[in-house]
PDB file of N, CA and C in Angstrom:
ATOM      1  N   MET A   1      88.303 149.789  85.733  1.00  0.00           N
ATOM      2  CA  MET A   1      88.827 150.480  86.877  1.00  0.00           C
ATOM      3  C   MET A   1      90.269 150.883  86.604  1.00  0.00           C
ATOM      4  N   ILE A   2      90.634 152.118  86.919  1.00  0.00           N
ATOM      5  CA  ILE A   2      91.998 152.576  86.765  1.00  0.00           C
ATOM      6  C   ILE A   2      92.477 153.080  88.137  1.00  0.00           C
ATOM      7  N   THR A   3      93.782 153.033  88.310  1.00  0.00           N
ATOM      8  CA  THR A   3      94.385 153.480  89.564  1.00  0.00           C
ATOM      9  C   THR A   3      95.299 154.646  89.247  1.00  0.00           C
ATOM     10  N   CYS A   4      95.123 155.724  90.019  1.00  0.00           N
ATOM     11  CA  CYS A   4      95.973 156.905  89.883  1.00  0.00           C
ATOM     12  C   CYS A   4      97.055 156.818  90.952  1.00  0.00           C
ATOM     13  N   PHE A   5      98.298 156.866  90.498  1.00  0.00           N
ATOM     14  CA  PHE A   5      99.446 156.950  91.407  1.00  0.00           C
ATOM     15  C   PHE A   5      99.997 158.358  91.311  1.00  0.00           C
ATOM     16  N   ILE A   6     100.045 159.058  92.421  1.00  0.00           N
ATOM     17  CA  ILE A   6     100.625 160.427  92.456  1.00  0.00           C
ATOM     18  C   ILE A   6     101.941 160.303  93.166  1.00  0.00           C
ATOM     19  N   ARG A   7     103.000 160.701  92.499  1.00  0.00           N
ATOM     20  CA  ARG A   7     104.332 160.714  93.107  1.00  0.00           C
ATOM     21  C   ARG A   7     104.677 162.170  93.468  1.00  0.00           C
ATOM     22  N   TYR A   8     104.934 162.393  94.716  1.00  0.00           N
ATOM     23  CA  TYR A   8     105.289 163.706  95.217  1.00  0.00           C
ATOM     24  C   TYR A   8     106.784 163.781  95.550  1.00  0.00           C
ATOM     25  N   GLU A   9     107.361 164.898  95.220  1.00  0.00           N
ATOM     26  CA  GLU A   9     108.651 165.253  95.787  1.00  0.00           C
ATOM     27  C   GLU A   9     108.339 166.304  96.839  1.00  0.00           C
ATOM     28  N   ILE A  10     108.677 166.015  98.074  1.00  0.00           N
ATOM     29  CA  ILE A  10     108.338 166.923  99.167  1.00  0.00           C
ATOM     30  C   ILE A  10     109.576 167.458  99.870  1.00  0.00           C
ATOM     31  N   ASP A  11     109.407 168.530 100.591  1.00  0.00           N
ATOM     32  CA  ASP A  11     110.479 169.099 101.401  1.00  0.00           C
ATOM     33  C   ASP A  11     110.731 168.147 102.554  1.00  0.00           C
ATOM     34  N   PRO A  12     111.944 167.629 102.704  1.00  0.00           N
ATOM     35  CA  PRO A  12     112.215 166.642 103.772  1.00  0.00           C
ATOM     36  C   PRO A  12     112.014 167.186 105.177  1.00  0.00           C
ATOM     37  N   PHE A  13     112.011 168.500 105.326  1.00  0.00           N
ATOM     38  CA  PHE A  13     111.818 169.124 106.634  1.00  0.00           C
ATOM     39  C   PHE A  13     110.353 169.451 106.886  1.00  0.00           C
ATOM     40  N   ARG A  14     109.458 169.097 105.930  1.00  0.00           N
ATOM     41  CA  ARG A  14     108.024 169.430 106.054  1.00  0.00           C
ATOM     42  C   ARG A  14     107.163 168.188 105.911  1.00  0.00           C
ATOM     43  N   VAL A  15     107.676 167.032 106.304  1.00  0.00           N
ATOM     44  CA  VAL A  15     106.933 165.761 106.212  1.00  0.00           C
ATOM     45  C   VAL A  15     105.631 165.843 107.000  1.00  0.00           C
ATOM     46  N   GLU A  16     105.669 166.468 108.179  1.00  0.00           N
ATOM     47  CA  GLU A  16     104.432 166.590 108.999  1.00  0.00           C
ATOM     48  C   GLU A  16     103.367 167.411 108.265  1.00  0.00           C
ATOM     49  N   ALA A  17     103.754 168.431 107.532  1.00  0.00           N
ATOM     50  CA  ALA A  17     102.789 169.214 106.756  1.00  0.00           C
ATOM     51  C   ALA A  17     102.179 168.330 105.670  1.00  0.00           C
ATOM     52  N   PHE A  18     103.020 167.502 105.018  1.00  0.00           N
ATOM     53  CA  PHE A  18     102.480 166.574 104.012  1.00  0.00           C
ATOM     54  C   PHE A  18     101.512 165.600 104.641  1.00  0.00           C
ATOM     55  N   GLU A  19     101.805 165.105 105.824  1.00  0.00           N
ATOM     56  CA  GLU A  19     100.923 164.172 106.507  1.00  0.00           C
ATOM     57  C   GLU A  19      99.573 164.826 106.825  1.00  0.00           C
ATOM     58  N   ASP A  20      99.556 166.073 107.220  1.00  0.00           N
ATOM     59  CA  ASP A  20      98.295 166.814 107.439  1.00  0.00           C
ATOM     60  C   ASP A  20      97.510 166.885 106.134  1.00  0.00           C
ATOM     61  N   TYR A  21      98.223 167.240 105.071  1.00  0.00           N
ATOM     62  CA  TYR A  21      97.619 167.319 103.711  1.00  0.00           C
ATOM     63  C   TYR A  21      97.001 165.988 103.353  1.00  0.00           C
ATOM     64  N   ALA A  22      97.712 164.900 103.586  1.00  0.00           N
ATOM     65  CA  ALA A  22      97.235 163.563 103.252  1.00  0.00           C
ATOM     66  C   ALA A  22      95.961 163.221 104.056  1.00  0.00           C
ATOM     67  N   ARG A  23      95.959 163.516 105.357  1.00  0.00           N
ATOM     68  CA  ARG A  23      94.787 163.221 106.180  1.00  0.00           C
ATOM     69  C   ARG A  23      93.574 164.020 105.714  1.00  0.00           C
ATOM     70  N   ASN A  24      93.779 165.247 105.286  1.00  0.00           N
ATOM     71  CA  ASN A  24      92.676 166.066 104.785  1.00  0.00           C
ATOM     72  C   ASN A  24      92.009 165.441 103.537  1.00  0.00           C
ATOM     73  N   TRP A  25      92.825 164.821 102.676  1.00  0.00           N
ATOM     74  CA  TRP A  25      92.245 164.187 101.500  1.00  0.00           C
ATOM     75  C   TRP A  25      91.444 162.932 101.877  1.00  0.00           C
ATOM     76  N   GLY A  26      91.674 162.378 103.026  1.00  0.00           N
ATOM     77  CA  GLY A  26      90.986 161.159 103.472  1.00  0.00           C
ATOM     78  C   GLY A  26      89.469 161.274 103.503  1.00  0.00           C
ATOM     79  N   GLU A  27      88.977 162.515 103.631  1.00  0.00           N
ATOM     80  CA  GLU A  27      87.535 162.736 103.603  1.00  0.00           C
ATOM     81  C   GLU A  27      87.084 163.282 102.243  1.00  0.00           C
ATOM     82  N   ALA A  28      87.827 164.245 101.717  1.00  0.00           N
ATOM     83  CA  ALA A  28      87.400 164.912 100.472  1.00  0.00           C
ATOM     84  C   ALA A  28      87.419 164.015  99.267  1.00  0.00           C
ATOM     85  N   ILE A  29      88.445 163.190  99.107  1.00  0.00           N
ATOM     86  CA  ILE A  29      88.533 162.333  97.929  1.00  0.00           C
ATOM     87  C   ILE A  29      87.376 161.366  97.844  1.00  0.00           C
ATOM     88  N   PRO A  30      87.083 160.578  98.878  1.00  0.00           N
ATOM     89  CA  PRO A  30      85.942 159.657  98.769  1.00  0.00           C
ATOM     90  C   PRO A  30      84.602 160.394  98.576  1.00  0.00           C
ATOM     91  N   ARG A  31      84.444 161.524  99.231  1.00  0.00           N
ATOM     92  CA  ARG A  31      83.207 162.277  99.104  1.00  0.00           C
ATOM     93  C   ARG A  31      82.998 162.756  97.673  1.00  0.00           C
ATOM     94  N   CYS A  32      84.084 162.998  96.951  1.00  0.00           N
ATOM     95  CA  CYS A  32      83.974 163.502  95.568  1.00  0.00           C
ATOM     96  C   CYS A  32      83.968 162.404  94.533  1.00  0.00           C
ATOM     97  N   GLY A  33      84.098 161.124  94.942  1.00  0.00           N
ATOM     98  CA  GLY A  33      83.844 160.048  93.983  1.00  0.00           C
ATOM     99  C   GLY A  33      84.954 159.098  93.661  1.00  0.00           C
ATOM    100  N   ALA A  34      86.129 159.212  94.318  1.00  0.00           N
ATOM    101  CA  ALA A  34      87.180 158.253  94.061  1.00  0.00           C
ATOM    102  C   ALA A  34      87.367 157.355  95.295  1.00  0.00           C
ATOM    103  N   ASP A  35      87.906 156.161  95.066  1.00  0.00           N
ATOM    104  CA  ASP A  35      88.151 155.223  96.176  1.00  0.00           C
ATOM    105  C   ASP A  35      89.602 155.387  96.588  1.00  0.00           C
ATOM    106  N   LEU A  36      89.807 156.082  97.689  1.00  0.00           N
ATOM    107  CA  LEU A  36      91.164 156.381  98.179  1.00  0.00           C
ATOM    108  C   LEU A  36      91.793 155.126  98.793  1.00  0.00           C
ATOM    109  N   ILE A  37      92.934 154.719  98.263  1.00  0.00           N
ATOM    110  CA  ILE A  37      93.700 153.626  98.833  1.00  0.00           C
ATOM    111  C   ILE A  37      94.563 154.211  99.970  1.00  0.00           C
ATOM    112  N   GLY A  38      95.182 155.355  99.720  1.00  0.00           N
ATOM    113  CA  GLY A  38      95.903 156.005 100.795  1.00  0.00           C
ATOM    114  C   GLY A  38      97.018 156.910 100.298  1.00  0.00           C
ATOM    115  N   TYR A  39      97.528 157.656 101.261  1.00  0.00           N
ATOM    116  CA  TYR A  39      98.700 158.489 101.032  1.00  0.00           C
ATOM    117  C   TYR A  39      99.839 157.884 101.847  1.00  0.00           C
ATOM    118  N   PHE A  40     101.022 157.944 101.306  1.00  0.00           N
ATOM    119  CA  PHE A  40     102.186 157.293 101.911  1.00  0.00           C
ATOM    120  C   PHE A  40     103.305 158.304 102.036  1.00  0.00           C
ATOM    121  N   ALA A  41     103.757 158.511 103.280  1.00  0.00           N
ATOM    122  CA  ALA A  41     104.822 159.470 103.579  1.00  0.00           C
ATOM    123  C   ALA A  41     106.136 158.734 103.781  1.00  0.00           C
ATOM    124  N   PRO A  42     107.253 159.448 103.658  1.00  0.00           N
ATOM    125  CA  PRO A  42     108.555 158.794 103.847  1.00  0.00           C
ATOM    126  C   PRO A  42     108.697 158.136 105.224  1.00  0.00           C
ATOM    127  N   HIS A  43     109.323 156.984 105.243  1.00  0.00           N
ATOM    128  CA  HIS A  43     109.559 156.266 106.500  1.00  0.00           C
ATOM    129  C   HIS A  43     111.032 155.858 106.608  1.00  0.00           C
ATOM    130  N   GLU A  44     111.518 155.227 105.576  1.00  0.00           N
ATOM    131  CA  GLU A  44     112.922 154.759 105.527  1.00  0.00           C
ATOM    132  C   GLU A  44     113.433 154.996 104.123  1.00  0.00           C
ATOM    133  N   GLY A  45     114.665 155.281 103.978  1.00  0.00           N
ATOM    134  CA  GLY A  45     115.204 155.550 102.648  1.00  0.00           C
ATOM    135  C   GLY A  45     115.037 157.026 102.327  1.00  0.00           C
ATOM    136  N   SER A  46     114.599 157.311 101.107  1.00  0.00           N
ATOM    137  CA  SER A  46     114.407 158.686 100.679  1.00  0.00           C
ATOM    138  C   SER A  46     113.455 159.433 101.587  1.00  0.00           C
ATOM    139  N   SER A  47     113.809 160.647 101.944  1.00  0.00           N
ATOM    140  CA  SER A  47     112.934 161.447 102.772  1.00  0.00           C
ATOM    141  C   SER A  47     112.197 162.502 101.954  1.00  0.00           C
ATOM    142  N   THR A  48     112.310 162.405 100.632  1.00  0.00           N
ATOM    143  CA  THR A  48     111.687 163.407  99.765  1.00  0.00           C
ATOM    144  C   THR A  48     110.598 162.849  98.876  1.00  0.00           C
ATOM    145  N   VAL A  49     110.340 161.565  98.929  1.00  0.00           N
ATOM    146  CA  VAL A  49     109.361 160.941  98.029  1.00  0.00           C
ATOM    147  C   VAL A  49     108.176 160.476  98.822  1.00  0.00           C
ATOM    148  N   ALA A  50     106.956 160.819  98.357  1.00  0.00           N
ATOM    149  CA  ALA A  50     105.700 160.387  98.955  1.00  0.00           C
ATOM    150  C   ALA A  50     104.750 160.008  97.840  1.00  0.00           C
ATOM    151  N   TYR A  51     103.673 159.296  98.190  1.00  0.00           N
ATOM    152  CA  TYR A  51     102.706 158.854  97.175  1.00  0.00           C
ATOM    153  C   TYR A  51     101.273 159.031  97.658  1.00  0.00           C
ATOM    154  N   GLY A  52     100.382 159.224  96.700  1.00  0.00           N
ATOM    155  CA  GLY A  52      98.960 159.147  96.902  1.00  0.00           C
ATOM    156  C   GLY A  52      98.417 158.146  95.894  1.00  0.00           C
ATOM    157  N   VAL A  53      97.463 157.290  96.310  1.00  0.00           N
ATOM    158  CA  VAL A  53      96.948 156.254  95.406  1.00  0.00           C
ATOM    159  C   VAL A  53      95.433 156.162  95.585  1.00  0.00           C
ATOM    160  N   TYR A  54      94.713 156.216  94.455  1.00  0.00           N
ATOM    161  CA  TYR A  54      93.261 156.005  94.497  1.00  0.00           C
ATOM    162  C   TYR A  54      92.792 155.353  93.195  1.00  0.00           C
ATOM    163  N   THR A  55      91.634 154.772  93.249  1.00  0.00           N
ATOM    164  CA  THR A  55      91.047 154.161  92.059  1.00  0.00           C
ATOM    165  C   THR A  55      89.790 154.930  91.662  1.00  0.00           C
ATOM    166  N   ILE A  56      89.484 154.822  90.382  1.00  0.00           N
ATOM    167  CA  ILE A  56      88.285 155.462  89.837  1.00  0.00           C
ATOM    168  C   ILE A  56      87.870 154.659  88.594  1.00  0.00           C
ATOM    169  N   ALA A  57      86.626 154.722  88.242  1.00  0.00           N
ATOM    170  CA  ALA A  57      86.068 153.853  87.193  1.00  0.00           C
ATOM    171  C   ALA A  57      86.700 154.075  85.808  1.00  0.00           C
ATOM    172  N   SER A  58      86.926 155.335  85.431  1.00  0.00           N
ATOM    173  CA  SER A  58      87.417 155.649  84.094  1.00  0.00           C
ATOM    174  C   SER A  58      88.001 157.019  84.035  1.00  0.00           C
ATOM    175  N   LEU A  59      88.638 157.373  82.926  1.00  0.00           N
ATOM    176  CA  LEU A  59      89.161 158.723  82.792  1.00  0.00           C
ATOM    177  C   LEU A  59      88.023 159.745  82.707  1.00  0.00           C
ATOM    178  N   ALA A  60      86.887 159.375  82.130  1.00  0.00           N
ATOM    179  CA  ALA A  60      85.719 160.290  82.116  1.00  0.00           C
ATOM    180  C   ALA A  60      85.253 160.544  83.532  1.00  0.00           C
ATOM    181  N   GLU A  61      85.193 159.513  84.376  1.00  0.00           N
ATOM    182  CA  GLU A  61      84.819 159.685  85.770  1.00  0.00           C
ATOM    183  C   GLU A  61      85.848 160.554  86.504  1.00  0.00           C
ATOM    184  N   TYR A  62      87.118 160.403  86.143  1.00  0.00           N
ATOM    185  CA  TYR A  62      88.177 161.193  86.731  1.00  0.00           C
ATOM    186  C   TYR A  62      87.952 162.684  86.479  1.00  0.00           C
ATOM    187  N   GLU A  63      87.582 163.027  85.241  1.00  0.00           N
ATOM    188  CA  GLU A  63      87.330 164.443  84.904  1.00  0.00           C
ATOM    189  C   GLU A  63      86.200 165.018  85.762  1.00  0.00           C
ATOM    190  N   ALA A  64      85.140 164.271  85.923  1.00  0.00           N
ATOM    191  CA  ALA A  64      83.993 164.719  86.759  1.00  0.00           C
ATOM    192  C   ALA A  64      84.423 164.825  88.220  1.00  0.00           C
ATOM    193  N   TYR A  65      85.196 163.853  88.667  1.00  0.00           N
ATOM    194  CA  TYR A  65      85.729 163.851  90.041  1.00  0.00           C
ATOM    195  C   TYR A  65      86.572 165.094  90.309  1.00  0.00           C
ATOM    196  N   LYS A  66      87.475 165.449  89.366  1.00  0.00           N
ATOM    197  CA  LYS A  66      88.319 166.617  89.520  1.00  0.00           C
ATOM    198  C   LYS A  66      87.493 167.871  89.697  1.00  0.00           C
ATOM    199  N   ALA A  67      86.424 168.000  88.913  1.00  0.00           N
ATOM    200  CA  ALA A  67      85.540 169.166  89.033  1.00  0.00           C
ATOM    201  C   ALA A  67      84.871 169.219  90.398  1.00  0.00           C
ATOM    202  N   ARG A  68      84.394 168.077  90.875  1.00  0.00           N
ATOM    203  CA  ARG A  68      83.785 168.051  92.205  1.00  0.00           C
ATOM    204  C   ARG A  68      84.793 168.383  93.293  1.00  0.00           C
ATOM    205  N   LEU A  69      86.003 167.891  93.155  1.00  0.00           N
ATOM    206  CA  LEU A  69      87.045 168.140  94.163  1.00  0.00           C
ATOM    207  C   LEU A  69      87.421 169.637  94.192  1.00  0.00           C
ATOM    208  N   ARG A  70      87.470 170.277  93.026  1.00  0.00           N
ATOM    209  CA  ARG A  70      87.747 171.720  92.960  1.00  0.00           C
ATOM    210  C   ARG A  70      86.665 172.523  93.654  1.00  0.00           C
ATOM    211  N   ASP A  71      85.437 172.053  93.579  1.00  0.00           N
ATOM    212  CA  ASP A  71      84.298 172.782  94.156  1.00  0.00           C
ATOM    213  C   ASP A  71      84.047 172.415  95.625  1.00  0.00           C
ATOM    214  N   ASP A  72      84.711 171.390  96.109  1.00  0.00           N
ATOM    215  CA  ASP A  72      84.511 170.930  97.486  1.00  0.00           C
ATOM    216  C   ASP A  72      85.242 171.882  98.444  1.00  0.00           C
ATOM    217  N   PRO A  73      84.543 172.393  99.469  1.00  0.00           N
ATOM    218  CA  PRO A  73      85.227 173.344 100.382  1.00  0.00           C
ATOM    219  C   PRO A  73      86.470 172.768 101.046  1.00  0.00           C
ATOM    220  N   GLN A  74      86.439 171.541 101.454  1.00  0.00           N
ATOM    221  CA  GLN A  74      87.621 170.916 102.097  1.00  0.00           C
ATOM    222  C   GLN A  74      88.736 170.686 101.066  1.00  0.00           C
ATOM    223  N   GLY A  75      88.347 170.341  99.844  1.00  0.00           N
ATOM    224  CA  GLY A  75      89.310 170.174  98.789  1.00  0.00           C
ATOM    225  C   GLY A  75      90.014 171.493  98.440  1.00  0.00           C
ATOM    226  N   ARG A  76      89.228 172.547  98.305  1.00  0.00           N
ATOM    227  CA  ARG A  76      89.807 173.874  98.028  1.00  0.00           C
ATOM    228  C   ARG A  76      90.728 174.302  99.143  1.00  0.00           C
ATOM    229  N   ALA A  77      90.312 174.078 100.396  1.00  0.00           N
ATOM    230  CA  ALA A  77      91.156 174.463 101.532  1.00  0.00           C
ATOM    231  C   ALA A  77      92.467 173.698 101.525  1.00  0.00           C
ATOM    232  N   ASN A  78      92.423 172.410 101.152  1.00  0.00           N
ATOM    233  CA  ASN A  78      93.645 171.621 101.125  1.00  0.00           C
ATOM    234  C   ASN A  78      94.588 172.065 100.009  1.00  0.00           C
ATOM    235  N   TYR A  79      94.018 172.368  98.849  1.00  0.00           N
ATOM    236  CA  TYR A  79      94.853 172.926  97.767  1.00  0.00           C
ATOM    237  C   TYR A  79      95.525 174.216  98.225  1.00  0.00           C
ATOM    238  N   ASP A  80      94.738 175.097  98.880  1.00  0.00           N
ATOM    239  CA  ASP A  80      95.271 176.375  99.385  1.00  0.00           C
ATOM    240  C   ASP A  80      96.365 176.147 100.430  1.00  0.00           C
ATOM    241  N   PHE A  81      96.151 175.172 101.325  1.00  0.00           N
ATOM    242  CA  PHE A  81      97.140 174.836 102.348  1.00  0.00           C
ATOM    243  C   PHE A  81      98.482 174.433 101.714  1.00  0.00           C
ATOM    244  N   ALA A  82      98.431 173.572 100.685  1.00  0.00           N
ATOM    245  CA  ALA A  82      99.655 173.144 100.027  1.00  0.00           C
ATOM    246  C   ALA A  82     100.341 174.306  99.314  1.00  0.00           C
ATOM    247  N   LYS A  83      99.547 175.140  98.703  1.00  0.00           N
ATOM    248  CA  LYS A  83     100.130 176.290  97.981  1.00  0.00           C
ATOM    249  C   LYS A  83     100.774 177.266  98.977  1.00  0.00           C
ATOM    250  N   ARG A  84     100.086 177.519 100.090  1.00  0.00           N
ATOM    251  CA  ARG A  84     100.600 178.454 101.081  1.00  0.00           C
ATOM    252  C   ARG A  84     101.849 177.929 101.761  1.00  0.00           C
ATOM    253  N   GLU A  85     101.861 176.652 102.142  1.00  0.00           N
ATOM    254  CA  GLU A  85     102.936 176.077 102.929  1.00  0.00           C
ATOM    255  C   GLU A  85     104.119 175.584 102.073  1.00  0.00           C
ATOM    256  N   GLN A  86     103.889 175.329 100.784  1.00  0.00           N
ATOM    257  CA  GLN A  86     104.920 174.962  99.824  1.00  0.00           C
ATOM    258  C   GLN A  86     105.789 173.778 100.249  1.00  0.00           C
ATOM    259  N   PHE A  87     105.173 172.748 100.795  1.00  0.00           N
ATOM    260  CA  PHE A  87     105.913 171.532 101.163  1.00  0.00           C
ATOM    261  C   PHE A  87     106.011 170.555 100.014  1.00  0.00           C
ATOM    262  N   ILE A  88     105.202 170.738  98.957  1.00  0.00           N
ATOM    263  CA  ILE A  88     105.268 169.896  97.774  1.00  0.00           C
ATOM    264  C   ILE A  88     106.117 170.629  96.748  1.00  0.00           C
ATOM    265  N   ARG A  89     107.217 169.942  96.328  1.00  0.00           N
ATOM    266  CA  ARG A  89     108.126 170.517  95.354  1.00  0.00           C
ATOM    267  C   ARG A  89     107.732 170.135  93.922  1.00  0.00           C
ATOM    268  N   ARG A  90     107.183 168.924  93.800  1.00  0.00           N
ATOM    269  CA  ARG A  90     106.822 168.392  92.487  1.00  0.00           C
ATOM    270  C   ARG A  90     105.762 167.337  92.675  1.00  0.00           C
ATOM    271  N   GLU A  91     104.902 167.204  91.649  1.00  0.00           N
ATOM    272  CA  GLU A  91     103.807 166.246  91.708  1.00  0.00           C
ATOM    273  C   GLU A  91     103.614 165.678  90.293  1.00  0.00           C
ATOM    274  N   ASP A  92     103.650 164.329  90.200  1.00  0.00           N
ATOM    275  CA  ASP A  92     103.435 163.660  88.899  1.00  0.00           C
ATOM    276  C   ASP A  92     102.341 162.623  89.075  1.00  0.00           C
ATOM    277  N   ARG A  93     101.476 162.497  88.048  1.00  0.00           N
ATOM    278  CA  ARG A  93     100.400 161.499  88.069  1.00  0.00           C
ATOM    279  C   ARG A  93     100.575 160.522  86.921  1.00  0.00           C
ATOM    280  N   ILE A  94     100.246 159.280  87.237  1.00  0.00           N
ATOM    281  CA  ILE A  94     100.165 158.243  86.205  1.00  0.00           C
ATOM    282  C   ILE A  94      98.944 157.397  86.474  1.00  0.00           C
ATOM    283  N   PHE A  95      98.251 156.991  85.410  1.00  0.00           N
ATOM    284  CA  PHE A  95      97.070 156.142  85.549  1.00  0.00           C
ATOM    285  C   PHE A  95      97.395 154.766  85.015  1.00  0.00           C
ATOM    286  N   LEU A  96      97.162 153.744  85.818  1.00  0.00           N
ATOM    287  CA  LEU A  96      97.465 152.373  85.458  1.00  0.00           C
ATOM    288  C   LEU A  96      96.232 151.491  85.652  1.00  0.00           C
ATOM    289  N   ARG A  97      96.243 150.384  84.939  1.00  0.00           N
ATOM    290  CA  ARG A  97      95.149 149.388  85.139  1.00  0.00           C
ATOM    291  C   ARG A  97      95.804 148.110  85.645  1.00  0.00           C
ATOM    292  N   LEU A  98      95.084 147.383  86.458  1.00  0.00           N
ATOM    293  CA  LEU A  98      95.577 146.139  87.042  1.00  0.00           C
ATOM    294  C   LEU A  98      95.681 145.081  85.941  1.00  0.00           C
ATOM    295  N   ALA A  99      96.865 144.493  85.804  1.00  0.00           N
ATOM    296  CA  ALA A  99      97.094 143.509  84.760  1.00  0.00           C
ATOM    297  C   ALA A  99      97.306 142.118  85.304  1.00  0.00           C
ATOM    298  N   SER A 100      97.454 141.951  86.605  1.00  0.00           N
ATOM    299  CA  SER A 100      97.796 140.644  87.170  1.00  0.00           C
ATOM    300  C   SER A 100      96.639 139.870  87.818  1.00  0.00           C
ATOM    301  N   ALA A 101      95.461 140.440  87.845  1.00  0.00           N
ATOM    302  CA  ALA A 101      94.329 139.779  88.527  1.00  0.00           C
ATOM    303  C   ALA A 101      93.781 138.652  87.649  1.00  0.00           C
ATOM    304  N   PRO A 102      93.174 137.640  88.193  1.00  0.00           N
ATOM    305  CA  PRO A 102      92.929 137.464  89.623  1.00  0.00           C
ATOM    306  C   PRO A 102      94.150 136.903  90.331  1.00  0.00           C
ATOM    307  N   HIS A 103      94.264 137.233  91.606  1.00  0.00           N
ATOM    308  CA  HIS A 103      95.387 136.783  92.421  1.00  0.00           C
ATOM    309  C   HIS A 103      94.981 135.554  93.217  1.00  0.00           C
ATOM    310  N   GLY A 104      95.967 134.731  93.553  1.00  0.00           N
ATOM    311  CA  GLY A 104      95.729 133.606  94.465  1.00  0.00           C
ATOM    312  C   GLY A 104      95.677 134.127  95.878  1.00  0.00           C
ATOM    313  N   ARG A 105      95.217 133.281  96.790  1.00  0.00           N
ATOM    314  CA  ARG A 105      95.159 133.707  98.194  1.00  0.00           C
ATOM    315  C   ARG A 105      96.546 133.606  98.826  1.00  0.00           C
ATOM    316  N   VAL A 106      96.771 134.386  99.835  1.00  0.00           N
ATOM    317  CA  VAL A 106      98.074 134.381 100.542  1.00  0.00           C
ATOM    318  C   VAL A 106      98.193 133.094 101.336  1.00  0.00           C
ATOM    319  N   ILE A 107      99.327 132.449 101.213  1.00  0.00           N
ATOM    320  CA  ILE A 107      99.585 131.223 101.978  1.00  0.00           C
ATOM    321  C   ILE A 107     100.699 131.562 103.001  1.00  0.00           C
ATOM    322  N   ARG A 108     100.378 131.415 104.241  1.00  0.00           N
ATOM    323  CA  ARG A 108     101.332 131.712 105.332  1.00  0.00           C
ATOM    324  C   ARG A 108     102.056 130.446 105.739  1.00  0.00           C
ATOM    325  N   PRO A 109     103.413 130.486 105.777  1.00  0.00           N
ATOM    326  CA  PRO A 109     104.163 129.297 106.175  1.00  0.00           C
ATOM    327  C   PRO A 109     103.933 128.940 107.670  1.00  0.00           C
TER     328      PRO A 109
END
């Protein structure tokens, strides 16, 4: 299993547009084969950095997933929305694997 972390640089005056974009992926990404952990918009601190995080079985699965997402009507509409509204200034992806598992259970004081 690998996790894709997408780091976005967004227009600080268009956070609501990014949040709409994020909610739209909430249906399209799982339908196309990835396990969406979530999208994260600015709350405190930097107002220009946001993240998207999902897991997928392998890089080969990722390639198939990307093709399904491009062909998905909701996915295409969301790509078009971002392009039209231009609230994303930059987007970077990195794929990581979990190195710290298994974890202990949380102990509450």
